[in-house]
mmCIF file of C-alpha atoms and ligand atoms in Angstrom:
data_model
loop_
_atom_site.group_PDB
_atom_site.id
_atom_site.type_symbol
_atom_site.label_atom_id
_atom_site.label_comp_id
_atom_site.label_asym_id
_atom_site.label_seq_id
_atom_site.Cartn_x
_atom_site.Cartn_y
_atom_site.Cartn_z
ATOM 1 C CA MET J 1 253.280 149.139 320.364
ATOM 2 C CA GLY J 2 252.454 146.186 320.627
ATOM 3 C CA VAL J 3 250.289 149.179 321.405
ATOM 4 C CA ASP J 4 249.282 152.394 319.752
ATOM 5 C CA LEU J 5 251.703 154.559 321.720
ATOM 6 C CA ALA J 6 249.759 157.791 321.296
ATOM 7 C CA LEU J 7 246.618 156.111 322.605
ATOM 8 C CA LEU J 8 248.634 154.579 325.432
ATOM 9 C CA ASP J 9 249.987 158.002 326.416
ATOM 10 C CA SER J 10 246.589 159.706 326.399
ATOM 11 C CA THR J 11 244.953 156.826 328.265
ATOM 12 C CA LEU J 12 247.638 156.849 330.954
ATOM 13 C CA ALA J 13 247.168 160.608 331.280
ATOM 14 C CA ASP J 14 243.394 160.087 331.592
ATOM 15 C CA LEU J 15 243.997 157.561 334.310
ATOM 16 C CA GLY J 16 246.241 160.017 336.132
ATOM 17 C CA GLN J 17 249.302 157.824 335.740
ATOM 18 C CA PRO J 18 252.883 159.103 335.755
ATOM 19 C CA ALA J 19 254.767 159.301 332.439
ATOM 20 C CA PHE J 20 257.167 156.484 333.257
ATOM 21 C CA ARG J 21 254.313 153.964 332.964
ATOM 22 C CA ALA J 22 254.392 154.280 329.156
ATOM 23 C CA ARG J 23 258.075 153.401 329.158
ATOM 24 C CA GLN J 24 257.402 150.399 331.401
ATOM 25 C CA VAL J 25 254.692 149.106 329.075
ATOM 26 C CA TRP J 26 256.882 149.553 326.017
ATOM 27 C CA ALA J 27 259.839 147.795 327.663
ATOM 28 C CA TRP J 28 257.660 144.743 328.316
ATOM 29 C CA ALA J 29 256.211 144.768 324.818
ATOM 30 C CA ALA J 30 259.662 145.097 323.243
ATOM 31 C CA ARG J 31 260.919 142.085 325.195
ATOM 32 C CA GLY J 32 258.107 139.992 323.756
ATOM 33 C CA ALA J 33 255.379 140.103 326.431
ATOM 34 C CA ALA J 34 252.104 138.596 325.235
ATOM 35 C CA GLY J 35 249.844 141.109 326.981
ATOM 36 C CA TYR J 36 249.411 143.552 329.865
ATOM 37 C CA HIS J 37 248.776 140.666 332.275
ATOM 38 C CA GLU J 38 252.491 139.816 332.166
ATOM 39 C CA MET J 39 253.565 143.294 333.282
ATOM 40 C CA THR J 40 254.061 142.468 336.924
ATOM 41 C CA ASP J 41 255.535 145.835 337.900
ATOM 42 C CA LEU J 42 252.252 147.557 336.970
ATOM 43 C CA PRO J 43 249.420 147.719 339.525
ATOM 44 C CA ALA J 44 246.816 145.031 338.768
ATOM 45 C CA SER J 45 244.070 147.634 338.438
ATOM 46 C CA LEU J 46 246.102 149.481 335.812
ATOM 47 C CA ARG J 47 246.747 146.264 333.885
ATOM 48 C CA ASP J 48 243.001 145.684 333.780
ATOM 49 C CA ALA J 49 242.237 149.248 332.727
ATOM 50 C CA LEU J 50 244.778 149.063 329.904
ATOM 51 C CA THR J 51 243.530 145.676 328.733
ATOM 52 C CA GLU J 52 240.100 147.231 328.389
ATOM 53 C CA ARG J 53 241.092 150.503 326.771
ATOM 54 C CA VAL J 54 244.250 150.077 324.714
ATOM 55 C CA PRO J 55 244.460 147.135 322.297
ATOM 56 C CA PHE J 56 247.776 145.377 322.851
ATOM 57 C CA SER J 57 248.468 145.120 319.134
ATOM 58 C CA THR J 58 247.314 147.177 316.147
ATOM 59 C CA LEU J 59 247.176 143.933 314.140
ATOM 60 C CA GLU J 60 245.061 140.786 314.357
ATOM 61 C CA VAL J 61 246.427 137.409 313.306
ATOM 62 C CA GLU J 62 244.569 135.865 310.421
ATOM 63 C CA ARG J 63 246.763 132.866 309.676
ATOM 64 C CA GLU J 64 250.256 131.533 310.251
ATOM 65 C CA THR J 65 251.964 129.191 307.782
ATOM 66 C CA ARG J 66 255.182 127.262 308.314
ATOM 67 C CA SER J 67 257.501 126.259 305.483
ATOM 68 C CA GLN J 68 259.405 122.984 305.380
ATOM 69 C CA ASP J 69 262.595 124.984 305.910
ATOM 70 C CA GLY J 70 261.250 126.535 309.116
ATOM 71 C CA THR J 71 260.324 129.890 307.607
ATOM 72 C CA LEU J 72 257.169 131.339 309.151
ATOM 73 C CA LYS J 73 254.742 133.536 307.270
ATOM 74 C CA VAL J 74 251.910 135.329 308.984
ATOM 75 C CA LEU J 75 248.910 137.022 307.461
ATOM 76 C CA LEU J 76 247.921 139.987 309.615
ATOM 77 C CA ARG J 77 244.790 142.127 309.519
ATOM 78 C CA THR J 78 244.713 145.857 310.218
ATOM 79 C CA HIS J 79 241.870 147.649 312.029
ATOM 80 C CA ASP J 80 240.488 148.768 308.634
ATOM 81 C CA ASP J 81 240.497 145.189 307.383
ATOM 82 C CA ARG J 82 243.601 145.349 305.210
ATOM 83 C CA LYS J 83 245.770 142.259 304.940
ATOM 84 C CA ILE J 84 249.543 142.263 305.108
ATOM 85 C CA GLU J 85 252.138 139.532 305.224
ATOM 86 C CA THR J 86 255.303 139.260 307.277
ATOM 87 C CA VAL J 87 257.949 136.557 307.181
ATOM 88 C CA LEU J 88 260.468 135.209 309.713
ATOM 89 C CA MET J 89 263.473 133.322 308.384
ATOM 90 C CA ARG J 90 265.322 131.254 310.966
ATOM 91 C CA TYR J 91 268.875 130.128 310.453
ATOM 92 C CA LYS J 92 270.861 127.280 312.000
ATOM 93 C CA ASP J 93 273.370 129.702 313.510
ATOM 94 C CA GLY J 94 270.577 131.147 315.657
ATOM 95 C CA ARG J 95 269.821 134.272 313.681
ATOM 96 C CA GLY J 96 266.220 135.168 313.037
ATOM 97 C CA SER J 97 265.522 137.631 310.279
ATOM 98 C CA VAL J 98 262.134 139.342 309.981
ATOM 99 C CA CYS J 99 261.049 140.598 306.574
ATOM 100 C CA LEU J 100 258.725 143.543 307.238
ATOM 101 C CA SER J 101 256.041 145.070 305.040
ATOM 102 C CA SER J 102 255.881 148.854 304.824
ATOM 103 C CA GLN J 103 252.738 149.347 302.721
ATOM 104 C CA VAL J 104 249.474 147.550 301.947
ATOM 105 C CA GLY J 105 250.168 146.606 298.352
ATOM 106 C CA CYS J 106 252.607 148.746 296.392
ATOM 107 C CA PRO J 107 252.083 151.717 294.057
ATOM 108 C CA LEU J 108 255.015 150.650 291.862
ATOM 109 C CA THR J 109 254.423 148.058 289.196
ATOM 110 C CA CYS J 110 257.564 145.973 288.812
ATOM 111 C CA SER J 111 256.533 143.377 286.254
ATOM 112 C CA PHE J 112 257.913 140.320 288.090
ATOM 113 C CA CYS J 113 256.581 141.078 291.576
ATOM 114 C CA ALA J 114 253.309 139.759 292.979
ATOM 115 C CA THR J 115 252.878 142.686 295.375
ATOM 116 C CA GLY J 116 253.079 145.096 292.429
ATOM 117 C CA LYS J 117 249.957 143.505 290.992
ATOM 118 C CA MET J 118 247.859 144.228 294.092
ATOM 119 C CA LYS J 119 246.050 147.512 294.298
ATOM 120 C CA PHE J 120 247.906 149.922 296.539
ATOM 121 C CA ALA J 121 245.790 150.765 299.581
ATOM 122 C CA ARG J 122 247.867 152.818 302.014
ATOM 123 C CA ASN J 123 251.042 153.251 303.977
ATOM 124 C CA LEU J 124 251.401 151.301 307.205
ATOM 125 C CA THR J 125 251.762 153.280 310.438
ATOM 126 C CA ALA J 126 254.902 153.009 312.550
ATOM 127 C CA GLY J 127 252.888 150.974 315.057
ATOM 128 C CA GLU J 128 251.745 148.537 312.395
ATOM 129 C CA ILE J 129 255.309 148.113 311.175
ATOM 130 C CA LEU J 130 256.642 147.508 314.665
ATOM 131 C CA ASP J 131 253.799 145.148 315.526
ATOM 132 C CA GLN J 132 254.881 142.831 312.708
ATOM 133 C CA ALA J 133 258.300 142.500 314.338
ATOM 134 C CA LEU J 134 256.764 142.122 317.803
ATOM 135 C CA TYR J 135 254.563 139.300 316.559
ATOM 136 C CA PHE J 136 257.670 137.228 315.861
ATOM 137 C CA LYS J 137 259.546 138.532 318.896
ATOM 138 C CA ARG J 138 256.883 136.850 321.031
ATOM 139 C CA ARG J 139 257.541 133.514 319.342
ATOM 140 C CA SER J 140 261.178 133.339 318.406
ATOM 141 C CA THR J 141 264.591 134.960 318.393
ATOM 142 C CA VAL J 142 264.731 138.080 316.254
ATOM 143 C CA THR J 143 268.204 139.425 315.432
ATOM 144 C CA ASN J 144 267.780 141.108 312.045
ATOM 145 C CA VAL J 145 265.140 143.159 310.268
ATOM 146 C CA ILE J 146 264.904 143.716 306.538
ATOM 147 C CA PHE J 147 262.332 145.952 304.874
ATOM 148 C CA MET J 148 261.848 143.574 301.978
ATOM 149 C CA GLY J 149 258.207 142.670 302.437
ATOM 150 C CA MET J 150 255.255 144.304 300.733
ATOM 151 C CA GLY J 151 255.627 147.877 299.572
ATOM 152 C CA GLU J 152 258.324 150.423 298.852
ATOM 153 C CA PRO J 153 259.752 151.504 302.231
ATOM 154 C CA MET J 154 261.260 154.731 300.886
ATOM 155 C CA MET J 155 257.759 155.936 299.945
ATOM 156 C CA ASN J 156 256.769 155.589 303.602
ATOM 157 C CA LEU J 157 260.060 156.590 305.127
ATOM 158 C CA ASP J 158 258.707 158.635 308.065
ATOM 159 C CA ASN J 159 256.946 155.598 309.467
ATOM 160 C CA VAL J 160 259.719 153.185 308.519
ATOM 161 C CA LEU J 161 262.265 155.325 310.383
ATOM 162 C CA ALA J 162 259.974 155.859 313.374
ATOM 163 C CA ALA J 163 259.616 152.090 313.672
ATOM 164 C CA SER J 164 263.354 151.546 313.109
ATOM 165 C CA GLU J 165 264.191 153.886 315.972
ATOM 166 C CA ARG J 166 262.571 151.450 318.372
ATOM 167 C CA LEU J 167 263.992 148.232 316.946
ATOM 168 C CA PRO J 168 267.053 148.290 319.242
ATOM 169 C CA ASP J 169 264.622 147.852 322.166
ATOM 170 C CA LEU J 170 263.699 144.506 320.595
ATOM 171 C CA GLY J 171 267.375 143.596 320.318
ATOM 172 C CA VAL J 172 267.758 144.542 316.652
ATOM 173 C CA THR J 173 270.491 147.141 316.177
ATOM 174 C CA HIS J 174 270.416 149.593 313.291
ATOM 175 C CA ARG J 175 273.430 147.823 311.833
ATOM 176 C CA ARG J 176 271.312 144.684 311.622
ATOM 177 C CA THR J 177 268.447 146.559 309.972
ATOM 178 C CA ALA J 178 268.297 146.987 306.197
ATOM 179 C CA ILE J 179 265.997 148.903 303.889
ATOM 180 C CA SER J 180 265.539 147.653 300.359
ATOM 181 C CA THR J 181 264.474 150.106 297.656
ATOM 182 C CA VAL J 182 263.759 150.197 293.946
ATOM 183 C CA GLY J 183 265.984 153.277 293.895
ATOM 184 C CA TRP J 184 263.721 156.008 295.307
ATOM 185 C CA ILE J 185 266.357 158.729 295.316
ATOM 186 C CA PRO J 186 264.884 161.163 297.889
ATOM 187 C CA GLY J 187 264.636 158.266 300.333
ATOM 188 C CA ILE J 188 268.232 157.185 299.787
ATOM 189 C CA ASP J 189 269.421 160.724 300.495
ATOM 190 C CA ARG J 190 267.245 161.018 303.595
ATOM 191 C CA LEU J 191 268.465 157.717 304.959
ATOM 192 C CA ALA J 192 272.048 158.872 304.516
ATOM 193 C CA ALA J 193 271.199 161.985 306.535
ATOM 194 C CA THR J 194 269.733 160.193 309.575
ATOM 195 C CA ASP J 195 271.954 159.245 312.474
ATOM 196 C CA MET J 196 270.854 155.609 312.299
ATOM 197 C CA PRO J 197 273.444 153.384 310.593
ATOM 198 C CA ILE J 198 270.818 151.359 308.727
ATOM 199 C CA ARG J 199 271.974 149.327 305.740
ATOM 200 C CA LEU J 200 270.832 149.987 302.192
ATOM 201 C CA ALA J 201 269.864 147.413 299.577
ATOM 202 C CA LEU J 202 269.072 148.319 295.980
ATOM 203 C CA SER J 203 266.782 146.303 293.723
ATOM 204 C CA LEU J 204 268.671 146.805 290.480
ATOM 205 C CA HIS J 205 267.664 143.944 288.140
ATOM 206 C CA ALA J 206 269.042 145.405 284.882
ATOM 207 C CA ALA J 207 272.018 147.658 284.159
ATOM 208 C CA ASP J 208 270.665 148.813 280.817
ATOM 209 C CA GLU J 209 268.283 151.786 281.249
ATOM 210 C CA ASP J 210 265.803 150.650 278.573
ATOM 211 C CA LEU J 211 265.597 147.100 279.832
ATOM 212 C CA ARG J 212 265.297 148.320 283.419
ATOM 213 C CA SER J 213 262.452 150.693 282.482
ATOM 214 C CA ARG J 214 260.680 147.823 280.791
ATOM 215 C CA ILE J 215 260.737 145.548 283.829
ATOM 216 C CA MET J 216 260.630 148.324 286.472
ATOM 217 C CA PRO J 217 258.634 151.360 285.259
ATOM 218 C CA VAL J 218 259.940 153.440 288.198
ATOM 219 C CA ASN J 219 263.207 153.656 286.259
ATOM 220 C CA ASP J 220 261.602 156.309 284.023
ATOM 221 C CA ARG J 221 261.219 158.524 287.076
ATOM 222 C CA TYR J 222 264.551 157.698 288.704
ATOM 223 C CA PRO J 223 266.964 156.407 286.049
ATOM 224 C CA LEU J 224 269.586 153.945 287.202
ATOM 225 C CA ALA J 225 272.504 156.286 286.562
ATOM 226 C CA ASP J 226 271.016 158.804 289.022
ATOM 227 C CA VAL J 227 270.172 156.051 291.507
ATOM 228 C CA LEU J 228 273.738 154.765 291.477
ATOM 229 C CA ALA J 229 274.993 158.299 292.054
ATOM 230 C CA ALA J 230 272.690 158.513 295.114
ATOM 231 C CA CYS J 231 274.088 155.182 296.353
ATOM 232 C CA GLU J 232 277.599 156.558 295.974
ATOM 233 C CA ARG J 233 276.631 159.572 298.090
ATOM 234 C CA PHE J 234 275.210 157.183 300.665
ATOM 235 C CA TYR J 235 278.431 155.205 300.736
ATOM 236 C CA ALA J 236 280.512 158.366 301.096
ATOM 237 C CA VAL J 237 278.630 159.142 304.328
ATOM 238 C CA ARG J 238 278.150 155.660 305.740
ATOM 239 C CA LYS J 239 281.155 153.692 304.528
ATOM 240 C CA ARG J 240 279.027 150.580 304.426
ATOM 241 C CA GLN J 241 278.634 148.348 301.431
ATOM 242 C CA ILE J 242 275.338 148.402 299.596
ATOM 243 C CA PHE J 243 273.665 145.166 298.600
ATOM 244 C CA VAL J 244 272.445 144.957 295.044
ATOM 245 C CA GLU J 245 269.528 142.613 294.505
ATOM 246 C CA TYR J 246 269.229 141.171 291.024
ATOM 247 C CA VAL J 247 266.378 138.814 290.201
ATOM 248 C CA MET J 248 267.304 136.344 287.479
ATOM 249 C CA LEU J 249 264.663 136.289 284.735
ATOM 250 C CA GLY J 250 265.218 133.593 282.104
ATOM 251 C CA GLY J 251 266.306 135.049 278.753
ATOM 252 C CA VAL J 252 265.560 138.605 279.933
ATOM 253 C CA ASN J 253 268.435 139.877 282.083
ATOM 254 C CA ASP J 254 270.492 136.761 282.755
ATOM 255 C CA GLN J 255 273.004 136.558 279.895
ATOM 256 C CA VAL J 256 276.771 137.026 280.190
ATOM 257 C CA GLN J 257 276.424 140.327 278.320
ATOM 258 C CA HIS J 258 274.087 141.553 281.098
ATOM 259 C CA ALA J 259 276.634 140.576 283.723
ATOM 260 C CA ASP J 260 279.296 142.520 281.814
ATOM 261 C CA GLU J 261 277.004 145.578 281.731
ATOM 262 C CA LEU J 262 276.278 145.235 285.437
ATOM 263 C CA ALA J 263 279.936 144.957 286.367
ATOM 264 C CA ALA J 264 280.649 148.042 284.268
ATOM 265 C CA VAL J 265 278.331 150.258 286.359
ATOM 266 C CA LEU J 266 279.170 148.935 289.829
ATOM 267 C CA ASP J 267 282.114 150.101 291.889
ATOM 268 C CA PRO J 268 283.266 146.891 293.639
ATOM 269 C CA LYS J 269 284.287 148.890 296.674
ATOM 270 C CA ILE J 270 280.698 150.063 297.185
ATOM 271 C CA PHE J 271 278.443 147.292 295.902
ATOM 272 C CA LYS J 272 278.002 143.609 296.529
ATOM 273 C CA VAL J 273 275.599 141.639 294.359
ATOM 274 C CA ASN J 274 273.051 139.112 295.546
ATOM 275 C CA LEU J 275 271.516 137.147 292.674
ATOM 276 C CA ILE J 276 267.935 136.150 293.420
ATOM 277 C CA PRO J 277 266.475 133.071 291.738
ATOM 278 C CA TYR J 278 263.096 134.131 290.370
ATOM 279 C CA ASN J 279 260.209 132.923 292.460
ATOM 280 C CA PRO J 280 257.124 132.061 290.438
ATOM 281 C CA THR J 281 254.311 134.630 290.516
ATOM 282 C CA ASP J 282 251.561 135.030 287.930
ATOM 283 C CA SER J 283 253.874 136.753 285.481
ATOM 284 C CA VAL J 284 255.222 136.122 282.013
ATOM 285 C CA TYR J 285 258.669 135.206 283.315
ATOM 286 C CA ASP J 286 260.538 131.984 283.908
ATOM 287 C CA GLY J 287 263.392 131.594 286.322
ATOM 288 C CA SER J 288 266.921 131.275 284.955
ATOM 289 C CA GLU J 289 268.610 127.887 284.865
ATOM 290 C CA ARG J 290 270.980 127.104 287.729
ATOM 291 C CA GLU J 291 273.955 127.008 285.393
ATOM 292 C CA THR J 292 272.986 130.374 283.935
ATOM 293 C CA ILE J 293 272.887 131.904 287.400
ATOM 294 C CA ALA J 294 276.262 130.374 288.274
ATOM 295 C CA ALA J 295 277.794 131.678 285.020
ATOM 296 C CA PHE J 296 276.389 135.150 285.743
ATOM 297 C CA ARG J 297 277.988 135.087 289.174
ATOM 298 C CA ASP J 298 281.311 133.907 287.746
ATOM 299 C CA THR J 299 281.287 136.713 285.187
ATOM 300 C CA LEU J 300 280.714 139.315 287.906
ATOM 301 C CA GLU J 301 283.474 137.820 290.034
ATOM 302 C CA ALA J 302 285.825 137.816 287.048
ATOM 303 C CA HIS J 303 285.224 141.566 286.820
ATOM 304 C CA GLY J 304 286.090 141.890 290.508
ATOM 305 C CA VAL J 305 282.496 142.352 291.705
ATOM 306 C CA ARG J 306 281.547 140.187 294.665
ATOM 307 C CA ALA J 307 278.426 138.138 294.022
ATOM 308 C CA THR J 308 276.422 135.520 295.886
ATOM 309 C CA ILE J 309 273.343 133.521 294.995
ATOM 310 C CA ARG J 310 270.458 133.910 297.405
ATOM 311 C CA LEU J 311 269.152 130.822 299.051
ATOM 312 C CA THR J 312 265.440 130.786 298.395
ATOM 313 C CA ARG J 313 263.361 130.292 301.507
ATOM 314 C CA GLY J 314 259.694 129.720 302.099
ATOM 315 C CA GLN J 315 258.848 129.162 298.444
ATOM 316 C CA ASP J 316 256.459 126.321 299.267
ATOM 317 C CA ILE J 317 254.297 128.755 301.258
ATOM 318 C CA ASP J 318 254.568 131.714 298.823
ATOM 319 C CA ALA J 319 256.721 133.532 301.358
ATOM 320 C CA ALA J 320 259.729 134.034 299.107
ATOM 321 C CA CYS J 321 260.801 137.384 297.616
ATOM 322 C CA GLY J 322 258.150 138.889 295.395
ATOM 323 C CA GLN J 323 255.508 136.368 296.370
ATOM 324 C CA LEU J 324 253.833 138.363 299.129
ATOM 325 C CA ALA J 325 250.416 139.251 297.834
ATOM 326 C CA ALA J 326 248.046 138.409 300.658
ATOM 327 C CA LYS J 327 246.516 135.830 298.354
ATOM 328 C CA ALA J 328 244.522 134.431 301.236
ATOM 329 C CA ALA J 329 242.834 137.804 301.486
ATOM 330 C CA ALA J 330 241.534 137.853 297.944
HETATM 331 N N1 SAH I 401 260.102 147.752 297.108
HETATM 332 C C1 SAH I 401 261.344 147.379 297.729
HETATM 333 C C2 SAH I 401 261.132 146.423 298.880
HETATM 334 C C3 SAH I 401 260.603 145.051 298.467
HETATM 335 S S1 SAH I 401 261.975 143.991 298.482
HETATM 336 C C4 SAH I 401 262.295 146.812 296.689
HETATM 337 O O1 SAH I 401 261.825 146.508 295.599
HETATM 338 O O2 SAH I 401 263.486 146.709 296.949
HETATM 339 C C5 SAH I 401 261.472 142.625 297.616
HETATM 340 C C6 SAH I 401 262.618 142.070 296.772
HETATM 341 O O3 SAH I 401 262.164 140.912 296.074
HETATM 342 C C7 SAH I 401 263.046 143.059 295.724
HETATM 343 O O4 SAH I 401 264.418 142.981 295.487
HETATM 344 C C8 SAH I 401 262.278 142.562 294.520
HETATM 345 O O5 SAH I 401 262.821 143.015 293.344
HETATM 346 C C9 SAH I 401 262.402 141.076 294.704
HETATM 347 N N2 SAH I 401 261.383 140.331 293.943
HETATM 348 C C10 SAH I 401 260.196 140.778 293.523
HETATM 349 N N3 SAH I 401 259.533 139.812 292.857
HETATM 350 C C11 SAH I 401 260.337 138.730 292.865
HETATM 351 C C12 SAH I 401 260.185 137.410 292.361
HETATM 352 N N4 SAH I 401 259.074 137.024 291.746
HETATM 353 N N5 SAH I 401 261.207 136.543 292.567
HETATM 354 C C13 SAH I 401 262.309 136.918 293.229
HETATM 355 N N6 SAH I 401 262.498 138.146 293.748
HETATM 356 C C14 SAH I 401 261.515 139.048 293.555
#
């Protein structure tokens, strides 16, 4: 990966090559090599044979877009002609954070999210997930990975974890990897049981069960009270704070009363809130006013809950949270 690792293994076996060759190829790919031709410790004949037989990436590049703030968004095409989007956010302090997609579309139907309006096609393979990160590794510094792109990572957790296992080879430690979920309880429990100290982020968006079910239908299946209990179990094992994401929808979930309700259900020792300004999608919602968002934050802080307001990035190229919909593909 960069390559399909199973295909690489069987091809190397076919070619009568020793097992360590696969590790050599992967080490080059993980460091950001652009192709087999760069792998100078492989015999030239083997480089040629691999170039012919094992595609270097499972994904083809359809288009790359650059935002005024330096954010890069790439539209990638799978072998079965599905389109996915991946985003790299670069920061002045040198960090580079890749926002990975885990599914083509999303089976959940959160009312404010553009991806939720696409038809769900399938889970991405571990190779396809890793290849998104490798795409940016070849171009830039990558220090962090967040599963906040298209799809619900906990519904494809086998592949998400298989990809995560290899991220340290790219220089991204598990502690700098985060999985964001709508609150898919079996996934939260499984993540707590792995030996990878990956961070957890919860898309919460409303503390009231009825309101949350209205804007996120998945809440009928996994009610917030049960989700928060799962998060508490996660914290008991991991001792790492959980990020709560809360998208600010004008007149829907952004009043002081909502902040009071939110503070009432969050243990400040366990949770830290990140308020997300709503990014326009084709939905019925408007974003909250700046002052409303600031007042919401102040209310949380007054209750002792730490809260920050997310800096929106890449909005001019539809790369911001909830805007990934492979529009170009339609
Ligand atoms: N399915 C997972 C992973 C996707 S993360 C999850 O929901 O957590 C994408 C984040 O962007 C989520 O927190 C989601 O709620 C948020 N989001 C979705 N639509 C948005 C929009 N239009 N504006 C701002 N944030 C949005």
